Amino acid sequence: MSEMHHKKPESQEDAPLFGLLAEYNTPSELILASQKVRDAGFTRWDTFTPFPVHGIDRAMGIKMTRLPWLVLGAALAGLSLAIWLQWWTNAVDYPWIISGKPFWSLPANVPIMFELTVLFAGITAMVGMLVMNGLPEPAHPLDLKRRFARATDDKFFLLVETRDPRFDEVLTRSLLEKSHPAALEDVPEDRTTSAQIPTGLIYGLIVLTAIAVVPFALFAKARTTKSRNTRIHAIADMDSQPKFKTQRENLIFADGRSMRDPVAGTVAQGQLRDDDALYLGKVNGAWARTFPSQVTPTAELMDRGEQRFGIYCAPCHGQSGEGDGMVHLRASKLGQGWVQPSNIHQQYIREQPVGQLFNTITHGIRSMPAYGPQISAEDRWAIVLYLRALEKSRAANLGELTAEQRQNLK
Amino acid sequence: MATLWSETNPYLGAPKGDTDFARITDNVARVAEAAKPPMGWYIAFAIALTMLTGFGASLAWVSWTGIGAWGNMHPVAWGFPIVNFVFWVGIGHAGTLISAILFLLRQTWRTAINRFAEAMTIFAVICAGVFPGVHIGRPWMPYYMFPIPNQMNMWPQFRSPLEWDIFAVGTYFTISLLFWFMGMIPDFATLRDRATTTPRRLIYGIVAMGWRGSSRQWHRYERAYLLLAALATPLVLSVHSVVSFDFATSQAPGWHTTIFPPYFVAGAIFGGFAMVVTLAVPARQFFGLKRLIEIRHLELMNKVILATGMMVGYAYGMEFFIAWYSGNPYEVFVFVNRAFGPYAWAYWTMIACNVLIPQLHWFQKVRTNVWCTLAIGVVINVGMWFERFVIICTSMSRDFMPANWGYFVPSTIDYLTLGGSFGLFFTLFLLFCRFLPMVAIAEVKGAHRDAHANHGGHGGHDHSHAPETA
Amino acid sequence: MSSMNAKHPRPTYWRSLAELDQDPKFQQMLATEFPEPLDGREMAPGTPARRRFLQIMGASFALGGCRFQEDKLLPFSRRPEGVLPGEPRRFATAMELGGVATGLVVTSYDGRPVKVEGSPLHPTSGGGASSLHQALVLGLYDPDRSEGITRLQGQARVAALPAQFEEFVAAERPNWQSRGSSVRVLSSLSSSPSLAAMKQRFLTAFAGAKWIDYSAVETDNLEAGTTLCFGKPHQAVYQLENARIVLSVHSDVASSTDPAGIVAGRGLARGRVPEGQPMSRVYAVESSLSLIGGIADHRLSMSAGSAKAFLAALDAELSSKLGDAGKGAQPKPAAKFLAEPSIAKFIAALTQDLLANRGAAVLLVGSRLPPEVQALAQRLNVLLDGVGRTVTYHEVPVRERRKDALQALVQDIQAGRVETLLVLGENPVLTAPTDLGFAAALAKVKTSIALSEFEDETALLSSWHVPLAHPLEAWGDSLAHDGTITLAQPLIAPLFGGRSVLELLALLANDPKRDGLEIVRRTHAGSLPNQKAWDRAVHDGFISGTMAAPASVTVGVLPTFALAESELRNGEASNGKLEIVLAPDSKVYDGRFGNSSWLQELPEPLSKQTWGNAVWLSPGTGKALSIADGDLVKVSAAGKELTLPALHVPGQAEGSLRIALGYGRYAAGHVGGLASANVDPVGANAYVLSALGAPFLLSDASITRLDGRQAIASVQDLHAIDAVGQAGIDERRGLLLAEANLEEFQKEPDFAKHLVHHPPLESMWNDPVSYEGHKWGMAIDLNKCTGCSACITACQAENNIPVVGKDSVLMGREMLWLRVDRYFSGSPENPKLSFQPVPCQQCENAPCEQVCPVGATMHSHEGLNDMVYNRCIGTRYCSANCPYKVRRFNYLNFHLDKVEATPFQTVTNKKKLLMHMVFNPEVTVRARGVMEKCTFCVQRIQNVKIKAKNVKRSIADGEIKTACQQTCPASAITFGDLNDPTSLVAKDHALPRAYSILEELNNRPRVRYLARIRNPHPELG
């Protein structure tokens, strides 16, 4: 562009004509000239002035631009976007109860509607102007004319291009001469700077693009590779709080646990276990032979018992209690001194009082661990109830069946 | 006439050129082209830069320790930062107002000062924009305020006036920037074509975007400029109205006031014009633009200041009246408390600076005296800052329940931040004066008598020919 | 025992065993172990705490350093029965203060106590607890507690192993047995049966040893008075709920310093219900404002000295009316001030009321008043047929008077008759009268063993210091106010291997039983023979049916009391004639809670002062002696002096000064003051004024202004209120705080609803939700509220509310979610006092919500105004728009700075880790820059909702209790579901006198207040 106009490249000698450039000293001379050129019916011509010359539009016959319609369109777009944005976010996508107001109440949304309307319209006015004017325009044959530099200072120019169908080297020149220009010059095509983009600029752009890609590359890598480290998190805010949630680490204590054992002998509210029948399965010293008063054998309790049995007992003792649970099968395959869980249908177990069964579940027996901590007393009784039913299912004798049950058996 | 532009300038002598147009060009452009600016510029720039550093330091410290480093407390949750924010937004008004409204009203005298004013707007809004970002408790997550799609479906809460602020100030900044930049394109082209060194030619060339002053381009350019002006005018009025909503839509006595939007806008224009004169006076002295920015222009602005100042004064009075008229004890108290409570000193400073002193502009002697204009301009800026202080801090310090009452005392960091924001403003402004066309060259030329030469009678009227399309 | 102590039975709190040998390097380390002060004052802007550099470090190796923190899960390998990780358990226990036990229930999370509450089962506490109880947990996790036994070597204190101490004891024991008369025990006054038994064992083991019951606060007068009156020392138990007329003479009943405060508060509140039942009338005669003075319908400021004359006059009046003259009735004293119209009218009205309500009247007398006054009061109680109705008496063992005992002790020491002195849980070096010269004496004793939680003033001078187990770490027992035997069970094994008093004595006396549990069980083996009975008692926290049997009393003939000149005048605002009242502080008591930051920052209920004490004087006296608020003054009496700031308090009697005890400690800790770490003491030590003869009530004192002022960190009226402000307050007080006299109320029950004239409150919107399901609401009865501020500490403990430190309080940045606003009305000489607790009002049209740009605060479908900490970016707009200003903002990193939790590395400093343990795991620990506020204890609501949902049942009314409601002794706060018309809160909301503050703003608060109703005597009006 402008830096080219004082270079004198060799190739310019035989450059074909681009157009004729007439220079004037005052706006009025320019206007007169423009009217002549306009009336001569030229289309590919233009005038260049340091400031918008009043009346030149009509003199050149420039028609009103369509820019305002573009701007209007943009304004409406901004308005509708504002309405949609506020309605969708606050009323539809994530509705909030705010100050007892409806999820969608227009008055509060008006300011932003207005702002977005103006924003879109404004940007369009600017960008539209540039685009319609074909800006930015890096280079132009006129840049090669030194005197043209004054087009932005105090001189007024008129250019008729050879591309114009009515252009005739002789006639056009004479037409312009009739308007008494201060100067009239040929403008050759620009042969020197046409495809010339500074290499520095190109390399610069390449480097910038490369740099711009780096962060995304890092993200991509982070997403596809595994790392032992926790994720990067510059500002923790309240993500890690100086309090001990359950089962966390606390370096104060030798065992590193934040969780402390209850002090021996203490009794928590609602955990006073002073009912032997219910909590120990004992009635004055001996194993209880009946269920404690708090536990009434019902269908619900039976279901509960079955469910608990399935969760806690079946893995070892097996669904039917024959001591052939999954754990047993697997363990005996590995066969490292694994003792088979007892089959609950054995005689001596069948004869055990319920209290004793309860006690076994509570404190465990032989290699069976204690389930007291994990299963509440009520549930343990439910399991006992279910056990009894299981046993019965194997050892029921006809005498215990009603007449039609016997019928069904047949 | 020929002597009109041959003003000798303290350090550049008379403008060169054989036509008035050329001299206008030279008179403005040479400032940006001068090898070195006047000594005063260097001193001013050094001071501004120091203050700017203070700004950075204070903000860094605040974001490190927490905003407790400022004096904000319970109940005055909003202290200096928001006062400064509103103050700067207010300053940012005159610029676009002068450009846009005066342009629509075809006030040609605007050409002398509109570039100034627009630049001032941009820089003031930049200063303002800093505060909402840094005043929040967790300055690392202001993006929560923008509608960014995220997996949590968390959106901003569009009922909040602060949310409106984001959009209002954002839009205002963008539009003002476009307006300012568009106005400068032809002048950039001028600087490009006058440039003597490659870097200048390159830089001005890039920002001029290949503008060559083609009339077909001028045509669309003027359309677009007119549209922007038309859009900017309501925008100006809206921005400070929205800012005033922060207070007007709240419940706090002294804030919950329907007069706020017009009152804030008037105040903003008032303060904005004051800032323009404050800047224009030294600039025209230093850079020899006395012929471009004439006393006449200053006087016109002083008249605007006088008018808006009285509007502001009216608003002050009306607040009291309405408070009394409402019969609401809390409302009444807040205003009595302003005038006679612990913060009375702030209130009376405000009254003196904004209502009493500007009355001097009734006298033409004062209006037309450069130094009085400057002095009163500065005083008004002080007063406008105090207006915001009174509204925000005084009202908050004593609201509904006496058990909450407190007395806000700013910390040293507060003062550093306030001073620093001025540093930012003046740094930017001095750079503008140094490297950009301070006056709209093309427009001044367009307003010159030679631009409307006698071209009538020459077929200007004949419509015999069908116009071609643009 | 916790594994920590099981594995290392040594103070290996954070040192490895190797460090524990006696080499001097380690001694230096001991001294330099403490990190920066914890009391928040390092967080003043401009003085970055050390951890900021840690942060910088962390930030500097940015991507490397700031990673998400790792968390370990450490479950039990063998889980004890009944323990479910993360499922809080509650244990009944007790805390003894001033020889009286309060039954408590402590919530334990994963075996760590996190919250203390009053035990609803317990006969006296009945669910209520004071701030002092609430702050127990903070004391438990106080990093300044002494970590192990230390002993004096030359000038230095060196750490010693328990084994070494036990060897020493074993070696010494023969000497003690042989020369028992050289052994003295200074034990804190206690009603513990086990301690009594242990005392006997000790005294038999070491024949001739002497035992002294010590208390830093006044306890003798009551017993002396009852002895004077009934011949034997008695404990008076008041049933205020039965009283129609209550006269309080300088009594501090309902305050946290009164052992029976919780009972009294509840009793008073029961009598203050204006609906239906007849409402009680309360008279108060006192030298300084008190909580009961705040409740009183009639209050008379009168110097403490003139109480004797006042009661004598009343006695004369009543006796003559009751035809009891001559039988020990006092003659009408010749005191001029009694003729003053105001006082004469007061007495006339009072006598009339008392006579009209025989059997329903009661006199309460402050313990500071001399025995004669006590005797008179009890005499009148009997005369007015109060016995068995409003008051019961039961005998208490005869004790040596504190004065004589201490004097004898010091004399013996000076005479070299004492070789061994045990100080059990007391701090006499700080609290004993200065003219006793205890500190000097202590140094003379060959072997002195101080058992205390902290290495306090006494411990520093003793040859041995043994860490005392915290009340939540030890087994114990003691008697409640009504004599009920109350048991205390430990919540956690001693963190520092501390010993309880019982355990230490057992060791010294070579008791076969050394374990606290065994000792206590042995004491009650008789009443609780088997395990079941014992477990039941431990579970309940007390042995039922052990309430002391009321004794029948006969009033002896009282001599005519001589009245000194000073007792004949009603205060005089002239130097040399002033009186000084030294009162235990409602926050630090006698100083033992001086290192509790919760209590230090708790606003004193009446002066609203935090972080320190001041000398109270009436504005009149201030004017007369030209002393302004905040002036630094020198108070002097009997040649002793004290320098502290002055505070004008309305309602203070002319010529009477009040100073709170328990401040100015130099060995309390990093909060209360620690000379060894250059932490200035909080407040000034008023014990220096107290004399052996007149410990807490000094006459002929003077006060002079020094140049210089000292800011008083008050949370209300922090800055002096100017005329304009005062006018504003007077104008709106009546609008915010509805008050009426009983007959006005009966004429117009819904007066509170018409305080403000406003247009009909209609919203232009329809509600987006109709709160079906639950609709949480709260009601606060201003008539019941005594202003005791227990709710504030309860809230702080429940909701992890940060302490900000004195400097931040002075900047008005306190964080308390729940304020108790205090307003004065009437004349400054004799003001009416009103309290108004203000939590978040949970408005349905919450103004805070619509202004938040990020939706960090919004409404739940149950009508809670939720605060989303993670979403909050801290614009503080919500606070600005909250008319009640109940939102609090973390201007600095108040929490994390103190507990040194940095985002970048796990905390290793054990002291800091200890502080982490106090946080309620169910509540967010807020970081800086976020807004916070009352949530109606949403975590409690959710817990109950989940429990109920699991078993598919509905939530019963009263099942959810907010922390403030739960602890309130007066049960002034009700909370529940407004959709349930039968719920207490719904009923309260429906009461005619229910109103909401600033209703005219149409925020529709979910908190409603029940107007304050006063019941004045028609004559006094």
PDB file of N, CA, C and O in Angstrom, chain B residues 197-221:
ATOM      1  N   THR B 197       8.628   7.484   8.564  1.00  0.00           N
ATOM      2  CA  THR B 197       9.410   6.304   8.970  1.00  0.00           C
ATOM      3  C   THR B 197       8.570   5.054   8.737  1.00  0.00           C
ATOM      4  O   THR B 197       7.337   5.097   8.838  1.00  0.00           O
ATOM      5  N   THR B 198       9.226   3.945   8.464  1.00  0.00           N
ATOM      6  CA  THR B 198       8.509   2.720   8.107  1.00  0.00           C
ATOM      7  C   THR B 198       7.590   2.244   9.250  1.00  0.00           C
ATOM      8  O   THR B 198       6.425   1.972   9.004  1.00  0.00           O
ATOM      9  N   PRO B 199       8.094   2.131  10.484  1.00  0.00           N
ATOM     10  CA  PRO B 199       7.191   1.636  11.528  1.00  0.00           C
ATOM     11  C   PRO B 199       5.907   2.437  11.602  1.00  0.00           C
ATOM     12  O   PRO B 199       4.806   1.873  11.566  1.00  0.00           O
ATOM     13  N   ARG B 200       6.024   3.765  11.580  1.00  0.00           N
ATOM     14  CA  ARG B 200       4.811   4.598  11.648  1.00  0.00           C
ATOM     15  C   ARG B 200       3.912   4.258  10.459  1.00  0.00           C
ATOM     16  O   ARG B 200       2.710   4.016  10.625  1.00  0.00           O
ATOM     17  N   ARG B 201       4.532   4.195   9.269  1.00  0.00           N
ATOM     18  CA  ARG B 201       3.724   3.946   8.080  1.00  0.00           C
ATOM     19  C   ARG B 201       3.010   2.599   8.244  1.00  0.00           C
ATOM     20  O   ARG B 201       1.816   2.464   7.959  1.00  0.00           O
ATOM     21  N   LEU B 202       3.753   1.637   8.766  1.00  0.00           N
ATOM     22  CA  LEU B 202       3.177   0.291   8.933  1.00  0.00           C
ATOM     23  C   LEU B 202       2.001   0.331   9.907  1.00  0.00           C
ATOM     24  O   LEU B 202       0.877  -0.039   9.588  1.00  0.00           O
ATOM     25  N   ILE B 203       2.291   0.883  11.106  1.00  0.00           N
ATOM     26  CA  ILE B 203       1.260   0.848  12.157  1.00  0.00           C
ATOM     27  C   ILE B 203       0.039   1.650  11.738  1.00  0.00           C
ATOM     28  O   ILE B 203      -1.082   1.137  11.668  1.00  0.00           O
ATOM     29  N   TYR B 204       0.270   2.927  11.341  1.00  0.00           N
ATOM     30  CA  TYR B 204      -0.877   3.745  10.932  1.00  0.00           C
ATOM     31  C   TYR B 204      -1.535   3.119   9.722  1.00  0.00           C
ATOM     32  O   TYR B 204      -2.762   3.149   9.573  1.00  0.00           O
ATOM     33  N   GLY B 205      -0.724   2.498   8.867  1.00  0.00           N
ATOM     34  CA  GLY B 205      -1.293   1.854   7.677  1.00  0.00           C
ATOM     35  C   GLY B 205      -2.250   0.746   8.073  1.00  0.00           C
ATOM     36  O   GLY B 205      -3.360   0.628   7.536  1.00  0.00           O
ATOM     37  N   ILE B 206      -1.841  -0.032   9.047  1.00  0.00           N
ATOM     38  CA  ILE B 206      -2.704  -1.160   9.442  1.00  0.00           C
ATOM     39  C   ILE B 206      -4.003  -0.639  10.028  1.00  0.00           C
ATOM     40  O   ILE B 206      -5.100  -1.042   9.630  1.00  0.00           O
ATOM     41  N   VAL B 207      -3.909   0.348  10.964  1.00  0.00           N
ATOM     42  CA  VAL B 207      -5.150   0.810  11.605  1.00  0.00           C
ATOM     43  C   VAL B 207      -6.016   1.597  10.633  1.00  0.00           C
ATOM     44  O   VAL B 207      -7.228   1.646  10.784  1.00  0.00           O
ATOM     45  N   ALA B 208      -5.393   2.195   9.595  1.00  0.00           N
ATOM     46  CA  ALA B 208      -6.212   2.927   8.607  1.00  0.00           C
ATOM     47  C   ALA B 208      -6.919   1.968   7.675  1.00  0.00           C
ATOM     48  O   ALA B 208      -7.862   2.352   6.975  1.00  0.00           O
ATOM     49  N   MET B 209      -6.498   0.738   7.621  1.00  0.00           N
ATOM     50  CA  MET B 209      -7.158  -0.318   6.847  1.00  0.00           C
ATOM     51  C   MET B 209      -7.332   0.043   5.388  1.00  0.00           C
ATOM     52  O   MET B 209      -8.324  -0.316   4.746  1.00  0.00           O
ATOM     53  N   GLY B 210      -6.392   0.791   4.866  1.00  0.00           N
ATOM     54  CA  GLY B 210      -6.440   1.077   3.434  1.00  0.00           C
ATOM     55  C   GLY B 210      -7.484   2.107   3.055  1.00  0.00           C
ATOM     56  O   GLY B 210      -8.006   2.110   1.948  1.00  0.00           O
ATOM     57  N   TRP B 211      -7.797   2.974   3.964  1.00  0.00           N
ATOM     58  CA  TRP B 211      -8.720   4.072   3.654  1.00  0.00           C
ATOM     59  C   TRP B 211      -8.051   5.041   2.688  1.00  0.00           C
ATOM     60  O   TRP B 211      -6.913   5.446   2.894  1.00  0.00           O
ATOM     61  N   ARG B 212      -8.779   5.363   1.582  1.00  0.00           N
ATOM     62  CA  ARG B 212      -8.191   6.294   0.616  1.00  0.00           C
ATOM     63  C   ARG B 212      -9.106   7.461   0.340  1.00  0.00           C
ATOM     64  O   ARG B 212      -8.907   8.219  -0.595  1.00  0.00           O
ATOM     65  N   GLY B 213     -10.170   7.562   1.127  1.00  0.00           N
ATOM     66  CA  GLY B 213     -11.050   8.722   0.973  1.00  0.00           C
ATOM     67  C   GLY B 213     -11.919   8.669  -0.256  1.00  0.00           C
ATOM     68  O   GLY B 213     -12.316   9.688  -0.789  1.00  0.00           O
ATOM     69  N   SER B 214     -12.208   7.456  -0.743  1.00  0.00           N
ATOM     70  CA  SER B 214     -13.104   7.359  -1.899  1.00  0.00           C
ATOM     71  C   SER B 214     -14.497   7.851  -1.518  1.00  0.00           C
ATOM     72  O   SER B 214     -14.990   7.538  -0.420  1.00  0.00           O
ATOM     73  N   SER B 215     -15.125   8.592  -2.379  1.00  0.00           N
ATOM     74  CA  SER B 215     -16.438   9.163  -2.048  1.00  0.00           C
ATOM     75  C   SER B 215     -17.468   8.082  -1.822  1.00  0.00           C
ATOM     76  O   SER B 215     -18.359   8.205  -0.999  1.00  0.00           O
ATOM     77  N   ARG B 216     -17.358   6.978  -2.583  1.00  0.00           N
ATOM     78  CA  ARG B 216     -18.325   5.887  -2.376  1.00  0.00           C
ATOM     79  C   ARG B 216     -18.150   5.339  -0.961  1.00  0.00           C
ATOM     80  O   ARG B 216     -19.122   4.999  -0.284  1.00  0.00           O
ATOM     81  N   GLN B 217     -16.896   5.269  -0.493  1.00  0.00           N
ATOM     82  CA  GLN B 217     -16.675   4.810   0.879  1.00  0.00           C
ATOM     83  C   GLN B 217     -17.170   5.861   1.856  1.00  0.00           C
ATOM     84  O   GLN B 217     -17.855   5.560   2.833  1.00  0.00           O
ATOM     85  N   TRP B 218     -16.851   7.141   1.556  1.00  0.00           N
ATOM     86  CA  TRP B 218     -17.321   8.212   2.453  1.00  0.00           C
ATOM     87  C   TRP B 218     -18.817   8.105   2.640  1.00  0.00           C
ATOM     88  O   TRP B 218     -19.338   8.264   3.735  1.00  0.00           O
ATOM     89  N   HIS B 219     -19.523   7.758   1.579  1.00  0.00           N
ATOM     90  CA  HIS B 219     -20.984   7.714   1.651  1.00  0.00           C
ATOM     91  C   HIS B 219     -21.434   6.716   2.718  1.00  0.00           C
ATOM     92  O   HIS B 219     -22.152   7.057   3.658  1.00  0.00           O
ATOM     93  N   ARG B 220     -20.915   5.481   2.624  1.00  0.00           N
ATOM     94  CA  ARG B 220     -21.329   4.463   3.599  1.00  0.00           C
ATOM     95  C   ARG B 220     -20.787   4.820   4.985  1.00  0.00           C
ATOM     96  O   ARG B 220     -21.460   4.654   5.997  1.00  0.00           O
ATOM     97  N   TYR B 221     -19.574   5.371   4.950  1.00  0.00           N
ATOM     98  CA  TYR B 221     -18.954   5.751   6.224  1.00  0.00           C
ATOM     99  C   TYR B 221     -19.864   6.700   6.975  1.00  0.00           C
ATOM    100  O   TYR B 221     -20.195   6.491   8.148  1.00  0.00           O
TER     101      TYR B 221
END
